């Protein structure tokens, strides 16, 4: 509905219904910004309870101004108050799903496979109380994350107020008003043009352009197609600047050291931040390794996605950030990245887990991978000697998969497979679950082949410098 001369002023913090882009009804939204384009007002809005990647600029024609709600003093959009170490916008999507365990008196459900678990209830150590997807309460000793740091980890002054983290990193654009709004309209990466989802601190002179051009091999950003063409003529790279540690078919993985290849690592972080909301960008990439997955053709190795991990993680995290670029999503590459991260953990002889909190899409990917990996083991098990049904422990599953014990328990609870019966946990699979698992595994055409991985873990604690 178009506004009239008598309409109330539309300012930041106002709330009103906005017509969704697909025309599928009205949804309440908050005004975050306003600009004038050729004499016409545009408003940047955030749909309440929707993910921030759906935020957009809209005209007054799509706004029901008659139902405008002015911001209260308490709910006003925060003013800029200098540099902060993370954004404080409300969570725009669920970060975790808490699943309760069955009651102790629950009997096993019917199904064609049952497994006894020797993980009996222990005093003071009830596994059902573990929520591995909850945000960790401990700080990370001010270690900057791969250039991308969890937003909820904030350093404090002596009086308890927030301060920028100073551990060898430079913070860029972290006041709330700036980071809540997307600043890059479009990027061109190789043959793809991609619309970013979130804010990323690219240089300000680039954010006013309609398209930011990025070299798909070295990830350098330039302001025009002509500049990109000139750069490509001089760019020597046709693959990421690291060691190729895996190749099978046209899929390769490269390991990049954040200290040895700092410029590439920083450019990778800037690119990733366009599609990751739960991270805040830092420029100290030294403590991190980056594993970039590429598709190979006659022109070179084209980036599909990546994950990063700390060289030394006190919490046994095997992934700090993980991203499949939008053109390659829903094609199984996300699970391939996750599977590769656990193959590295197997080589290290450790169990691992991703940093929490996971994004909404990250949680879906990990839940799916954990479920399929664990079910694959349970379905193929055979009864042990002297038992009429297979016997397995939580620790057995964890050791076989390198998935952390808490994540195994969480997944079994999520699948509703654990029942407590006669003093022990019984894992019960139905025919329907087995059929669903078999169909899902048939779709996973590409898997990691451990024989094609050529990699030796390094003991970073014994090295004088990363």
Short mmCIF file of C-alpha atoms in Angstrom, two decimals:
data_model
loop_
_atom_site.label_atom_id
_atom_site.label_comp_id
_atom_site.label_asym_id
_atom_site.label_seq_id
_atom_site.Cartn_x
_atom_site.Cartn_y
_atom_site.Cartn_z
CA UNK A 1 0.00 0.00 0.00
CA UNK A 2 1.43 3.32 -1.00
CA UNK A 3 1.86 5.96 1.67
CA UNK A 4 0.02 9.29 1.70
CA UNK A 5 1.05 12.76 2.81
CA UNK A 6 -0.51 12.13 6.23
CA UNK A 7 1.25 8.82 6.78
CA UNK A 8 3.55 8.47 9.81
CA UNK A 9 7.26 8.77 9.20
CA UNK A 10 8.97 5.48 8.37
CA UNK A 11 12.21 5.31 10.36
CA UNK A 12 14.68 2.61 11.38
CA UNK A 13 13.16 0.27 13.94
CA UNK A 14 9.60 0.56 12.59
CA UNK A 15 7.67 -2.67 12.08
CA UNK A 16 4.99 -3.31 9.48
CA UNK A 17 3.65 -6.05 7.17
CA UNK A 18 5.56 -6.48 3.89
CA UNK A 19 4.41 -8.43 0.84
CA UNK A 20 6.76 -11.38 0.33
CA UNK A 21 8.79 -11.43 -2.90
CA UNK A 22 7.02 -14.53 -4.19
CA UNK A 23 3.65 -12.88 -3.52
CA UNK A 24 2.81 -15.50 -0.90
CA UNK A 25 1.07 -13.20 1.58
CA UNK A 26 2.22 -10.55 4.05
CA UNK A 27 4.83 -10.97 6.77
CA UNK A 28 5.85 -8.71 9.64
CA UNK A 29 9.22 -7.02 9.06
CA UNK A 30 11.51 -4.50 10.72
CA UNK A 31 12.97 -1.48 8.91
CA UNK A 32 16.77 -1.54 9.20
CA UNK A 33 17.75 1.10 6.67
CA UNK A 34 16.55 3.62 4.13
CA UNK A 35 17.99 5.10 0.92
CA UNK A 36 16.92 7.28 -1.96
CA UNK A 37 17.24 5.83 -5.47
CA UNK A 38 16.41 8.26 -8.28
CA UNK A 39 13.92 10.10 -6.10
CA UNK A 40 12.26 6.90 -4.85
CA UNK A 41 12.55 5.65 -1.26
CA UNK A 42 13.86 2.14 -0.71
CA UNK A 43 13.76 0.41 2.68
CA UNK A 44 15.98 -2.41 3.89
CA UNK A 45 13.82 -4.84 5.85
CA UNK A 46 14.31 -7.95 7.97
CA UNK A 47 11.43 -10.44 8.03
CA UNK A 48 10.77 -11.45 11.63
CA UNK A 49 11.53 -15.13 12.37
CA UNK A 50 13.08 -15.53 8.90
CA UNK A 51 16.77 -16.04 8.21
CA UNK A 52 18.74 -12.87 7.52
CA UNK A 53 19.67 -14.11 4.05
CA UNK A 54 16.09 -13.22 3.01
CA UNK A 55 16.52 -9.55 4.00
CA UNK A 56 16.06 -7.19 1.06
CA UNK A 57 15.39 -3.65 -0.19
CA UNK A 58 11.69 -2.99 -0.87
CA UNK A 59 9.61 -0.08 -2.13
CA UNK A 60 6.62 1.42 -0.35
CA UNK A 61 4.30 -0.44 -2.77
CA UNK A 62 5.10 -3.69 -0.96
CA UNK A 63 4.53 -2.22 2.52
CA UNK A 64 1.23 -2.00 4.42
CA UNK A 65 1.89 1.45 5.89
CA UNK A 66 -1.56 1.59 7.53
CA UNK A 67 -0.33 -1.06 10.01
CA UNK A 68 2.98 0.67 10.75
CA UNK A 69 4.20 0.22 14.34
CA UNK A 70 6.60 2.89 15.57
CA UNK A 71 9.64 1.66 17.54
CA UNK A 72 9.47 1.96 21.31
CA UNK A 73 12.36 3.64 23.08
CA UNK A 74 13.56 0.31 24.46
CA UNK A 75 13.36 -1.47 21.11
CA UNK A 76 15.13 1.19 19.08
CA UNK A 77 17.82 0.00 16.71
CA UNK A 78 21.14 0.40 18.56
CA UNK A 79 23.18 3.43 17.59
CA UNK A 80 26.75 3.05 16.44
CA UNK A 81 29.00 2.87 19.47
CA UNK A 82 32.43 2.20 18.06
CA UNK A 83 33.93 -1.13 17.11
CA UNK A 84 32.54 -4.29 18.66
CA UNK A 85 33.79 -7.85 18.44
CA UNK A 86 30.56 -9.33 17.15
CA UNK A 87 27.11 -8.46 15.94
CA UNK A 88 24.22 -8.44 18.37
CA UNK A 89 21.28 -8.90 16.03
CA UNK A 90 18.64 -11.35 17.14
CA UNK A 91 19.10 -14.96 16.03
CA UNK A 92 17.27 -15.22 12.74
CA UNK A 93 16.90 -18.98 12.66
CA UNK A 94 16.89 -21.85 15.15
CA UNK A 95 20.45 -22.82 16.04
CA UNK A 96 19.76 -26.16 17.59
CA UNK A 97 17.09 -28.70 18.24
CA UNK A 98 16.97 -30.12 21.75
CA UNK A 99 15.77 -33.71 21.77
CA UNK A 100 14.71 -35.35 25.00
CA UNK A 101 15.49 -38.97 25.74
CA UNK A 102 12.84 -41.58 26.32
CA UNK A 103 11.75 -42.12 29.91
CA UNK A 104 13.61 -44.75 31.83
CA UNK A 105 10.53 -46.97 31.83
CA UNK A 106 10.07 -46.93 28.08
CA UNK A 107 9.95 -50.29 26.35
CA UNK A 108 11.55 -50.90 22.98
CA UNK A 109 9.40 -50.29 19.92
CA UNK A 110 8.82 -53.01 17.37
CA UNK A 111 11.28 -53.37 14.53
CA UNK A 112 13.35 -55.94 12.75
CA UNK A 113 16.73 -55.03 14.25
CA UNK A 114 17.59 -54.50 17.91
CA UNK A 115 20.93 -53.63 19.41
CA UNK A 116 21.99 -53.87 23.03
CA UNK A 117 24.14 -50.98 24.16
CA UNK A 118 26.45 -51.50 27.12
CA UNK A 119 26.29 -47.77 27.89
CA UNK A 120 24.36 -48.28 31.09
CA UNK A 121 23.14 -45.39 33.22
CA UNK A 122 25.88 -44.13 35.51
CA UNK A 123 25.49 -42.11 38.68
CA UNK A 124 25.97 -38.43 37.98
CA UNK A 125 26.79 -39.06 34.33
CA UNK A 126 23.47 -39.40 32.58
CA UNK A 127 24.25 -39.22 28.88
CA UNK A 128 20.74 -38.00 28.17
CA UNK A 129 21.60 -34.66 29.74
CA UNK A 130 24.22 -33.84 27.10
CA UNK A 131 23.27 -31.28 24.47
CA UNK A 132 26.26 -31.25 22.13
CA UNK A 133 24.61 -28.65 19.92
CA UNK A 134 24.37 -26.08 22.69
CA UNK A 135 26.62 -23.02 22.52
CA UNK A 136 29.77 -23.74 24.55
CA UNK A 137 30.09 -21.69 27.70
CA UNK A 138 33.87 -21.64 27.85
CA UNK A 139 35.81 -18.99 25.96
CA UNK A 140 38.44 -19.95 23.41
CA UNK A 141 41.29 -18.15 25.16
CA UNK A 142 41.04 -15.25 22.74
CA UNK A 143 42.26 -17.33 19.81
CA UNK A 144 40.94 -15.77 16.58
CA UNK A 145 38.99 -18.18 14.44
CA UNK A 146 40.43 -18.75 10.96
CA UNK A 147 39.60 -15.21 10.23
CA UNK A 148 36.02 -16.12 11.12
CA UNK A 149 35.17 -16.04 14.82
CA UNK A 150 32.00 -17.13 16.59
CA UNK A 151 29.89 -14.10 17.35
CA UNK A 152 29.07 -15.13 20.91
CA UNK A 153 32.72 -15.25 21.99
CA UNK A 154 33.43 -11.72 23.17
CA UNK A 155 36.40 -10.39 25.11
CA UNK A 156 35.56 -8.20 28.12
CA UNK A 157 37.12 -5.21 29.82
CA UNK A 158 37.78 -5.32 33.56
CA UNK A 159 34.39 -3.71 34.21
CA UNK A 160 32.65 -6.42 32.19
CA UNK A 161 31.99 -4.29 29.11
CA UNK A 162 32.76 -5.62 25.63
CA UNK A 163 36.03 -4.82 23.89
CA UNK A 164 37.56 -5.78 20.55
CA UNK A 165 39.69 -8.90 20.60
CA UNK A 166 43.30 -7.92 20.04
CA UNK A 167 45.06 -11.28 19.69
CA UNK A 168 47.02 -10.59 16.53
CA UNK A 169 43.93 -9.75 14.52
CA UNK A 170 42.37 -6.67 13.02
CA UNK A 171 38.65 -6.24 13.43
CA UNK A 172 36.74 -4.61 10.58
CA UNK A 173 33.17 -3.25 10.63
CA UNK A 174 31.61 -4.86 13.66
CA UNK A 175 29.07 -2.33 14.85
CA UNK A 176 25.57 -3.74 14.76
CA UNK A 177 23.93 -1.34 12.29
CA UNK A 178 26.54 -2.00 9.62
CA UNK A 179 26.73 -5.79 9.86
CA UNK A 180 22.97 -6.34 9.94
CA UNK A 181 22.68 -5.21 6.33
CA UNK A 182 24.08 -6.92 3.24
CA UNK A 183 26.65 -4.68 1.60
CA UNK A 184 27.49 -6.59 -1.60
CA UNK A 185 24.73 -6.88 -4.18
CA UNK A 186 26.27 -9.53 -6.44
CA UNK A 187 29.56 -11.36 -7.01
CA UNK A 188 30.89 -13.02 -10.14
CA UNK A 189 33.02 -16.10 -9.43
CA UNK A 190 34.07 -18.06 -12.50
CA UNK A 191 30.99 -18.76 -14.62
CA UNK A 192 28.59 -18.04 -11.75
CA UNK A 193 26.93 -14.87 -10.58
CA UNK A 194 25.88 -15.27 -6.97
CA UNK A 195 23.72 -13.06 -4.77
CA UNK A 196 25.32 -12.90 -1.28
CA UNK A 197 23.36 -13.74 1.85
CA UNK A 198 25.11 -11.68 4.52
CA UNK A 199 27.48 -8.81 5.24
CA UNK A 200 31.20 -9.18 4.50
CA UNK A 201 33.77 -6.39 5.04
CA UNK A 202 34.98 -5.98 1.48
CA UNK A 203 36.53 -2.54 0.80
CA UNK A 204 33.88 0.17 0.85
CA UNK A 205 34.61 1.33 -2.70
CA UNK A 206 33.54 -2.11 -3.97
CA UNK A 207 30.27 -2.27 -2.06
CA UNK A 208 28.76 0.57 -4.09
CA UNK A 209 29.17 -1.47 -7.30
CA UNK A 210 26.44 -3.66 -8.75
CA UNK A 211 28.88 -6.59 -9.13
CA UNK A 212 32.14 -7.49 -7.36
CA UNK A 213 34.35 -9.64 -9.59
CA UNK A 214 36.43 -12.38 -7.95
CA UNK A 215 39.17 -14.51 -9.49
CA UNK A 216 38.09 -18.11 -8.97
CA UNK A 217 41.68 -19.32 -8.58
CA UNK A 218 43.37 -16.82 -6.22
CA UNK A 219 40.09 -15.25 -4.94
CA UNK A 220 41.39 -11.70 -5.49
CA UNK A 221 38.52 -9.19 -5.80
CA UNK A 222 38.42 -6.42 -8.43
CA UNK A 223 35.93 -3.74 -9.40
CA UNK A 224 35.19 -4.47 -13.07
CA UNK A 225 35.06 -7.17 -15.71
CA UNK A 226 37.95 -5.51 -17.53
CA UNK A 227 40.10 -5.54 -14.38
CA UNK A 228 39.29 -9.23 -13.92
CA UNK A 229 40.29 -10.04 -17.51
CA UNK A 230 43.62 -8.26 -17.05
CA UNK A 231 44.17 -10.02 -13.73
CA UNK A 232 43.44 -13.48 -15.19
CA UNK A 233 46.08 -12.90 -17.89
CA UNK A 234 48.67 -12.31 -15.16
CA UNK A 235 47.37 -14.73 -12.49
CA UNK A 236 49.64 -17.77 -12.34
CA UNK A 237 47.31 -19.92 -10.25
CA UNK A 238 44.97 -22.52 -11.70
CA UNK A 239 44.49 -24.28 -8.36
CA UNK A 240 44.58 -23.27 -4.67
CA UNK A 241 48.11 -22.41 -3.40
CA UNK A 242 48.66 -25.47 -1.24
CA UNK A 243 49.33 -29.20 -1.26
CA UNK A 244 46.91 -31.46 -3.11
CA UNK A 245 46.26 -34.17 -0.53
CA UNK A 246 43.33 -35.97 -2.18
CA UNK A 247 42.26 -36.70 -5.75
CA UNK A 248 39.67 -39.08 -7.10
CA UNK A 249 38.00 -38.54 -10.43
CA UNK A 250 37.55 -34.79 -10.88
CA UNK A 251 37.40 -34.04 -7.13
CA UNK A 252 40.51 -32.74 -5.36
CA UNK A 253 41.26 -31.38 -1.89
CA UNK A 254 44.03 -28.88 -1.20
CA UNK A 255 45.51 -28.08 2.23
CA UNK A 256 46.37 -24.39 2.65
CA UNK A 257 48.37 -23.10 5.62
CA UNK A 258 46.91 -19.82 6.88
CA UNK A 259 50.39 -18.52 7.72
CA UNK A 260 52.16 -19.48 4.49
CA UNK A 261 49.35 -18.35 2.19
CA UNK A 262 47.89 -15.46 4.17
CA UNK A 263 46.49 -13.43 1.23
CA UNK A 264 44.58 -16.42 -0.18
CA UNK A 265 43.28 -17.39 3.28
CA UNK A 266 42.04 -13.86 3.96
CA UNK A 267 40.34 -13.65 0.56
CA UNK A 268 38.72 -17.03 1.24
CA UNK A 269 37.42 -15.74 4.59
CA UNK A 270 35.96 -12.62 2.94
CA UNK A 271 34.21 -14.78 0.35
CA UNK A 272 32.92 -17.22 2.98
CA UNK A 273 31.54 -14.44 5.19
CA UNK A 274 29.09 -13.54 2.39
CA UNK A 275 27.34 -16.84 3.11
CA UNK A 276 28.00 -17.36 6.85
CA UNK A 277 26.04 -15.40 9.43
CA UNK A 278 27.34 -16.92 12.67
CA UNK A 279 30.91 -15.80 12.21
CA UNK A 280 32.72 -12.49 12.61
CA UNK A 281 35.70 -11.83 10.37
CA UNK A 282 39.27 -11.47 11.65
CA UNK A 283 42.46 -11.20 9.68
CA UNK A 284 44.74 -13.48 11.72
CA UNK A 285 44.68 -16.71 9.73
CA UNK A 286 48.01 -18.07 11.06
CA UNK A 287 46.53 -20.61 13.53
CA UNK A 288 44.36 -22.27 10.86
CA UNK A 289 44.49 -24.79 8.05
CA UNK A 290 42.07 -24.51 5.14
CA UNK A 291 40.89 -27.51 3.13
CA UNK A 292 39.52 -26.43 -0.24
CA UNK A 293 37.50 -28.84 -2.37
CA UNK A 294 37.71 -28.31 -6.14
CA UNK A 295 36.25 -29.72 -9.33
CA UNK A 296 38.83 -30.18 -12.06
CA UNK A 297 38.40 -29.56 -15.78
CA UNK A 298 40.62 -28.48 -18.68
CA UNK A 299 40.69 -24.87 -17.41
CA UNK A 300 41.85 -25.66 -13.88
CA UNK A 301 40.58 -26.46 -10.40
CA UNK A 302 37.34 -24.63 -9.54
CA UNK A 303 36.47 -24.05 -5.88
CA UNK A 304 33.31 -25.85 -4.72
CA UNK A 305 33.57 -25.38 -0.97
CA UNK A 306 35.97 -25.54 1.94
CA UNK A 307 36.34 -26.08 5.64
CA UNK A 308 38.94 -24.80 8.06
CA UNK A 309 40.31 -26.17 11.31
CA UNK A 310 42.61 -24.96 14.03
CA UNK A 311 46.13 -26.32 14.01
CA UNK A 312 45.74 -26.91 17.74
CA UNK A 313 42.25 -27.22 19.21
CA UNK A 314 41.88 -27.72 22.94
CA UNK A 315 38.19 -28.64 22.42
CA UNK A 316 38.91 -31.29 19.73
CA UNK A 317 37.13 -29.30 17.03
CA UNK A 318 37.86 -30.78 13.62
CA UNK A 319 36.04 -27.98 11.75
CA UNK A 320 36.00 -24.26 12.50
CA UNK A 321 34.01 -23.08 9.47
CA UNK A 322 32.50 -25.07 6.63
CA UNK A 323 30.84 -23.84 3.46
CA UNK A 324 29.59 -25.18 0.16
CA UNK A 325 29.19 -22.31 -2.29
CA UNK A 326 25.53 -21.77 -3.32
CA UNK A 327 25.88 -23.01 -6.95
CA UNK A 328 27.03 -26.39 -5.62
CA UNK A 329 24.56 -26.85 -2.78
CA UNK A 330 22.04 -29.72 -2.73
CA UNK A 331 24.42 -31.88 -4.77
CA UNK A 332 26.03 -33.88 -1.96
CA UNK A 333 29.18 -31.74 -1.69
CA UNK A 334 28.36 -30.66 1.87
CA UNK A 335 28.39 -34.27 3.09
CA UNK A 336 31.60 -34.84 1.12
CA UNK A 337 33.29 -31.97 3.00
CA UNK A 338 32.06 -33.31 6.34
CA UNK A 339 33.13 -36.86 5.46
CA UNK A 340 36.59 -35.59 4.53
CA UNK A 341 36.95 -33.75 7.85
CA UNK A 342 36.25 -37.00 9.71
CA UNK A 343 38.73 -38.91 7.51
CA UNK A 344 41.38 -36.46 8.70
CA UNK A 345 40.30 -37.10 12.29
CA UNK A 346 40.66 -40.85 11.69
CA UNK A 347 44.23 -40.28 10.45
CA UNK A 348 44.90 -38.28 13.62
CA UNK A 349 43.43 -41.05 15.77
CA UNK A 350 40.96 -38.63 17.36
CA UNK A 351 37.24 -38.00 17.55
CA UNK A 352 36.15 -34.60 16.33
CA UNK A 353 33.22 -32.24 16.25
CA UNK A 354 32.41 -28.95 14.48
CA UNK A 355 32.52 -25.65 16.34
CA UNK A 356 29.17 -24.64 17.81
CA UNK A 357 26.80 -22.98 17.26
CA UNK A 358 26.08 -24.41 13.84
CA UNK A 359 24.13 -22.37 11.32
CA UNK A 360 20.68 -23.64 10.34
CA UNK A 361 21.99 -25.17 7.11
CA UNK A 362 25.13 -26.45 8.86
CA UNK A 363 23.03 -28.21 11.49
CA UNK A 364 20.90 -29.87 8.80
CA UNK A 365 24.00 -31.08 6.95
CA UNK A 366 25.69 -32.48 10.06
CA UNK A 367 22.49 -34.10 11.36
CA UNK A 368 22.04 -35.80 7.99
CA UNK A 369 25.69 -36.95 7.82
CA UNK A 370 25.75 -38.24 11.41
CA UNK A 371 22.42 -40.07 10.91
CA UNK A 372 23.46 -41.77 7.68
CA UNK A 373 26.92 -42.70 8.97
CA UNK A 374 25.62 -44.23 12.22
CA UNK A 375 22.70 -46.03 10.55
CA UNK A 376 25.08 -47.45 7.95
CA UNK A 377 27.03 -49.13 10.77
CA UNK A 378 23.95 -50.37 12.64
CA UNK A 379 22.27 -51.87 9.57
CA UNK A 380 25.36 -53.80 8.45
CA UNK A 381 26.08 -55.27 11.88
CA UNK A 382 25.68 -58.99 12.50
CA UNK A 383 24.83 -60.72 15.79
CA UNK A 384 27.85 -61.43 17.96
CA UNK A 385 28.71 -64.91 19.21
CA UNK A 386 26.39 -66.06 21.95
CA UNK A 387 23.84 -63.29 21.27
CA UNK A 388 20.70 -63.33 19.17
CA UNK A 389 21.19 -59.68 18.24
CA UNK A 390 24.15 -57.37 17.56
CA UNK A 391 25.81 -55.65 20.51
CA UNK A 392 27.53 -52.28 20.18
CA UNK A 393 28.46 -49.46 22.53
CA UNK A 394 28.37 -45.71 22.02
CA UNK A 395 32.16 -45.73 22.31
CA UNK A 396 32.39 -48.35 19.54
CA UNK A 397 30.39 -46.13 17.17
CA UNK A 398 32.49 -43.12 18.11
CA UNK A 399 35.77 -44.94 17.48
CA UNK A 400 34.61 -46.39 14.16
CA UNK A 401 33.41 -43.05 12.78
CA UNK A 402 35.59 -40.49 14.67
CA UNK A 403 32.30 -38.74 15.55
CA UNK A 404 32.46 -37.37 19.08
CA UNK A 405 30.51 -39.39 21.64
CA UNK A 406 28.17 -36.50 22.46
CA UNK A 407 27.25 -36.14 18.78
CA UNK A 408 26.56 -39.88 18.52
CA UNK A 409 24.21 -39.72 21.51
CA UNK A 410 22.52 -36.59 20.18
CA UNK A 411 21.95 -38.24 16.79
CA UNK A 412 20.52 -41.43 18.26
CA UNK A 413 18.14 -39.31 20.34
CA UNK A 414 17.22 -37.21 17.31
CA UNK A 415 16.37 -40.39 15.36
CA UNK A 416 14.44 -41.65 18.39
CA UNK A 417 16.36 -44.93 18.32
CA UNK A 418 17.32 -45.20 21.99
CA UNK A 419 14.94 -46.82 24.46
CA UNK A 420 15.72 -47.66 28.08
CA UNK A 421 14.69 -51.21 28.87
CA UNK A 422 15.54 -53.51 31.79
CA UNK A 423 18.53 -51.46 32.94
CA UNK A 424 20.15 -50.89 29.58
CA UNK A 425 19.73 -48.88 26.41
CA UNK A 426 18.18 -50.68 23.45
CA UNK A 427 18.64 -49.32 19.92
CA UNK A 428 15.68 -50.25 17.74
CA UNK A 429 15.43 -49.83 13.97
CA UNK A 430 12.16 -50.04 12.07
CA UNK A 431 11.73 -51.33 8.50
CA UNK A 432 10.80 -47.80 7.44
CA UNK A 433 14.03 -46.33 8.81
CA UNK A 434 16.09 -48.99 7.05
CA UNK A 435 14.32 -48.34 3.72
CA UNK A 436 14.81 -44.58 4.09
CA UNK A 437 18.50 -45.09 4.87
CA UNK A 438 19.04 -47.39 1.87
CA UNK A 439 17.42 -44.85 -0.48
CA UNK A 440 19.51 -42.02 0.98
CA UNK A 441 22.75 -43.97 0.53
CA UNK A 442 21.87 -44.76 -3.09
CA UNK A 443 21.78 -41.02 -3.78
CA UNK A 444 25.29 -40.51 -2.38
CA UNK A 445 27.11 -41.26 -5.60
CA UNK A 446 30.38 -39.61 -4.54
CA UNK A 447 32.13 -40.75 -1.35
CA UNK A 448 35.57 -40.15 0.11
CA UNK A 449 37.96 -42.99 -0.69
CA UNK A 450 40.52 -43.23 2.17
CA UNK A 451 43.02 -44.86 -0.24
CA UNK A 452 43.18 -41.62 -2.24
CA UNK A 453 44.06 -39.50 0.81
CA UNK A 454 47.80 -38.79 1.03
CA UNK A 455 48.25 -36.87 4.27
CA UNK A 456 50.18 -37.14 7.50
CA UNK A 457 49.01 -35.20 10.58
CA UNK A 458 51.52 -32.77 12.07
CA UNK A 459 52.13 -32.28 15.77
CA UNK A 460 51.82 -28.48 15.91
CA UNK A 461 52.58 -28.36 19.64
CA UNK A 462 56.18 -29.38 18.90
CA UNK A 463 56.69 -26.65 16.33
CA UNK A 464 58.25 -23.40 17.45
CA UNK A 465 55.98 -21.38 15.19
CA UNK A 466 53.01 -22.22 12.99
#
